[in-house]
Amino acid sequence: MMPTFGMLFVSLLLIGALWWVKEMFGRWRADLEELRAPQTEWIPRLCLIGLWLVTLVIAFAAGGFIIIVLLAIISGLRSLL
């Protein structure tokens, strides 16, 4: 199977998704402290909650894609036997 620009685009999206999740999980303690602080306004709190909801969607999508790729690899290896 020849690599295509579509595969390159999906690969770049996966790399970007993994980078996003890594960066967000690196700052979860600071975000949790900011959410717990009583002096934090409600708009920054909503933005933090929104960022974490987006991160959750990205993590599920990236995880699903990785599982699909792993299943395809396992299926391909089983067909070789």
Coordinates of N, CA and C in Angstrom, one line a residue:
M1 N 0.8 -1.2 0.0 CA 0.0 0.0 0.0 C 0.9 1.2 0.0
M2 N 0.6 2.1 -0.9 CA 1.4 3.3 -1.1 C 0.9 4.4 -0.1
P3 N 1.8 5.1 0.5 CA 1.4 6.2 1.4 C 0.8 7.3 0.5
T4 N -0.3 8.0 1.1 CA -0.9 9.1 0.3 C -0.9 10.3 1.2
F5 N -1.3 11.4 0.6 CA -1.4 12.7 1.4 C -2.5 12.6 2.4
G6 N -3.5 11.8 2.2 CA -4.5 11.6 3.2 C -4.0 10.9 4.4
M7 N -3.1 9.9 4.2 CA -2.5 9.2 5.3 C -1.6 10.2 6.1
L8 N -0.9 11.0 5.3 CA 0.0 12.0 6.0 C -0.8 13.0 6.8
F9 N -2.0 13.4 6.3 CA -2.8 14.3 7.0 C -3.4 13.7 8.3
V10 N -3.8 12.5 8.2 CA -4.3 11.7 9.4 C -3.2 11.5 10.4
S11 N -2.0 11.2 9.9 CA -0.9 11.1 10.8 C -0.5 12.4 11.5
L12 N -0.6 13.5 10.8 CA -0.3 14.8 11.5 C -1.4 15.1 12.5
L13 N -2.6 14.8 12.2 CA -3.7 15.0 13.1 C -3.5 14.2 14.4
L14 N -3.1 12.9 14.2 CA -2.9 12.1 15.4 C -1.7 12.6 16.2
I15 N -0.7 13.0 15.6 CA 0.5 13.6 16.3 C 0.0 14.9 17.0
G16 N -0.7 15.7 16.4 CA -1.2 16.9 17.0 C -2.2 16.6 18.2
A17 N -3.0 15.6 18.0 CA -3.9 15.2 19.1 C -3.1 14.7 20.3
L18 N -2.1 13.8 20.1 CA -1.3 13.3 21.2 C -0.5 14.4 21.9
W19 N -0.1 15.4 21.1 CA 0.7 16.5 21.7 C -0.3 17.4 22.5
W20 N -1.5 17.6 22.0 CA -2.5 18.4 22.8 C -2.8 17.7 24.1
V21 N -3.1 16.4 24.1 CA -3.4 15.7 25.3 C -2.2 15.7 26.3
K22 N -1.0 15.5 25.8 CA 0.2 15.6 26.6 C 0.3 16.9 27.3
E23 N 0.1 18.0 26.6 CA 0.3 19.3 27.1 C -0.8 19.6 28.2
M24 N -2.1 19.2 27.9 CA -3.2 19.4 28.8 C -3.0 18.6 30.1
F25 N -2.6 17.4 30.0 CA -2.4 16.6 31.2 C -1.2 17.0 32.0
G26 N -0.3 17.7 31.4 CA 0.8 18.3 32.1 C 0.4 19.5 33.0
R27 N -0.7 20.1 32.7 CA -1.1 21.3 33.5 C -2.4 21.0 34.3
W28 N -2.8 19.8 34.5 CA -4.1 19.5 35.2 C -4.1 20.0 36.6
R29 N -2.9 19.9 37.3 CA -2.9 20.3 38.7 C -3.1 21.8 38.8
A30 N -2.5 22.6 37.9 CA -2.6 24.1 38.0 C -4.1 24.4 37.6
D31 N -4.7 23.7 36.7 CA -6.1 24.0 36.3 C -7.0 23.7 37.4
L32 N -6.8 22.5 38.1 CA -7.6 22.1 39.2 C -7.5 23.2 40.4
E33 N -6.3 23.7 40.6 CA -6.1 24.7 41.7 C -6.9 26.0 41.3
E34 N -6.8 26.3 40.0 CA -7.5 27.5 39.6 C -9.0 27.4 39.7
L35 N -9.5 26.2 39.4 CA -11.0 25.9 39.5 C -11.4 26.0 40.9
R36 N -10.6 25.5 41.8 CA -10.9 25.5 43.3 C -10.8 26.8 44.0
A37 N -10.0 27.7 43.4 CA -9.8 29.0 44.0 C -11.1 29.9 44.0
P38 N -11.5 30.4 45.1 CA -12.7 31.1 45.2 C -12.7 32.5 44.5
Q39 N -11.5 33.0 44.2 CA -11.4 34.3 43.6 C -11.4 34.3 42.1
T40 N -11.4 33.1 41.5 CA -11.5 32.9 40.1 C -12.8 33.3 39.5
E41 N -12.9 34.1 38.5 CA -14.1 34.5 37.9 C -14.8 33.3 37.2
W42 N -16.0 33.4 36.8 CA -16.7 32.3 36.2 C -16.4 32.1 34.7
I43 N -16.0 33.2 34.0 CA -15.6 33.0 32.6 C -14.3 32.2 32.5
P44 N -13.3 32.5 33.3 CA -12.1 31.6 33.2 C -12.4 30.1 33.6
R45 N -13.3 30.0 34.5 CA -13.7 28.6 34.9 C -14.3 27.9 33.8
L46 N -15.3 28.6 33.1 CA -16.0 27.9 32.0 C -15.0 27.6 30.8
C47 N -14.0 28.5 30.6 CA -13.0 28.2 29.6 C -12.2 27.0 29.9
L48 N -11.8 26.9 31.2 CA -11.0 25.7 31.6 C -11.8 24.4 31.4
I49 N -13.1 24.5 31.8 CA -13.9 23.3 31.7 C -14.1 23.0 30.2
G50 N -14.3 24.0 29.4 CA -14.4 23.8 27.9 C -13.1 23.2 27.3
L51 N -12.0 23.7 27.8 CA -10.7 23.1 27.3 C -10.6 21.6 27.6
W52 N -11.0 21.3 28.9 CA -10.9 19.9 29.3 C -12.0 19.0 28.6
L53 N -13.1 19.6 28.3 CA -14.1 18.8 27.5 C -13.6 18.5 26.1
V54 N -12.9 19.5 25.5 CA -12.3 19.3 24.1 C -11.2 18.3 24.2
T55 N -10.4 18.4 25.3 CA -9.3 17.4 25.5 C -9.9 16.0 25.6
L56 N -11.0 15.8 26.3 CA -11.6 14.5 26.5 C -12.1 14.0 25.1
V57 N -12.7 14.8 24.3 CA -13.1 14.4 22.9 C -11.9 14.0 22.1
I58 N -10.8 14.8 22.2 CA -9.6 14.5 21.4 C -9.0 13.2 21.9
A59 N -8.9 13.0 23.2 CA -8.3 11.8 23.7 C -9.1 10.6 23.3
F60 N -10.4 10.6 23.3 CA -11.2 9.5 22.9 C -11.0 9.2 21.4
A61 N -11.0 10.3 20.6 CA -10.8 10.1 19.1 C -9.4 9.5 18.8
A62 N -8.4 10.0 19.5 CA -7.0 9.5 19.2 C -6.9 8.1 19.7
G63 N -7.5 7.8 20.9 CA -7.4 6.4 21.4 C -8.2 5.5 20.5
G64 N -9.3 5.9 20.0 CA -10.1 5.0 19.1 C -9.3 4.7 17.8
F65 N -8.6 5.8 17.3 CA -7.8 5.6 16.1 C -6.7 4.7 16.3
I66 N -6.0 4.8 17.4 CA -4.9 4.0 17.8 C -5.3 2.5 17.9
I67 N -6.5 2.3 18.5 CA -7.0 0.9 18.7 C -7.3 0.3 17.3
I68 N -7.9 1.1 16.4 CA -8.3 0.7 15.1 C -7.0 0.3 14.3
V69 N -5.9 1.1 14.4 CA -4.7 0.8 13.7 C -4.0 -0.5 14.3
L70 N -4.1 -0.6 15.6 CA -3.5 -1.8 16.3 C -4.3 -3.1 15.8
L71 N -5.6 -3.0 15.8 CA -6.4 -4.1 15.3 C -6.1 -4.5 13.9
A72 N -5.9 -3.5 13.1 CA -5.6 -3.8 11.7 C -4.2 -4.4 11.6
I73 N -3.3 -4.0 12.4 CA -1.9 -4.6 12.4 C -2.0 -6.1 12.8
I74 N -2.8 -6.3 13.9 CA -3.0 -7.7 14.4 C -3.7 -8.6 13.4
S75 N -4.7 -8.0 12.7 CA -5.4 -8.8 11.7 C -4.5 -9.1 10.5
G76 N -3.6 -8.2 10.1 CA -2.7 -8.4 9.1 C -1.7 -9.4 9.4
L77 N -1.2 -9.4 10.7 CA -0.2 -10.4 11.1 C -0.9 -11.8 11.2
R78 N -2.1 -11.9 11.6 CA -2.8 -13.2 11.7 C -3.0 -13.7 10.3
S79 N -3.3 -12.9 9.3 CA -3.5 -13.4 8.0 C -2.2 -13.9 7.3
L80 N -1.1 -13.4 7.8 CA 0.2 -13.9 7.3 C 0.5 -15.3 7.8
L81 N -0.1 -15.7 8.9 CA 0.2 -17.1 9.5 C -0.6 -18.1 8.8

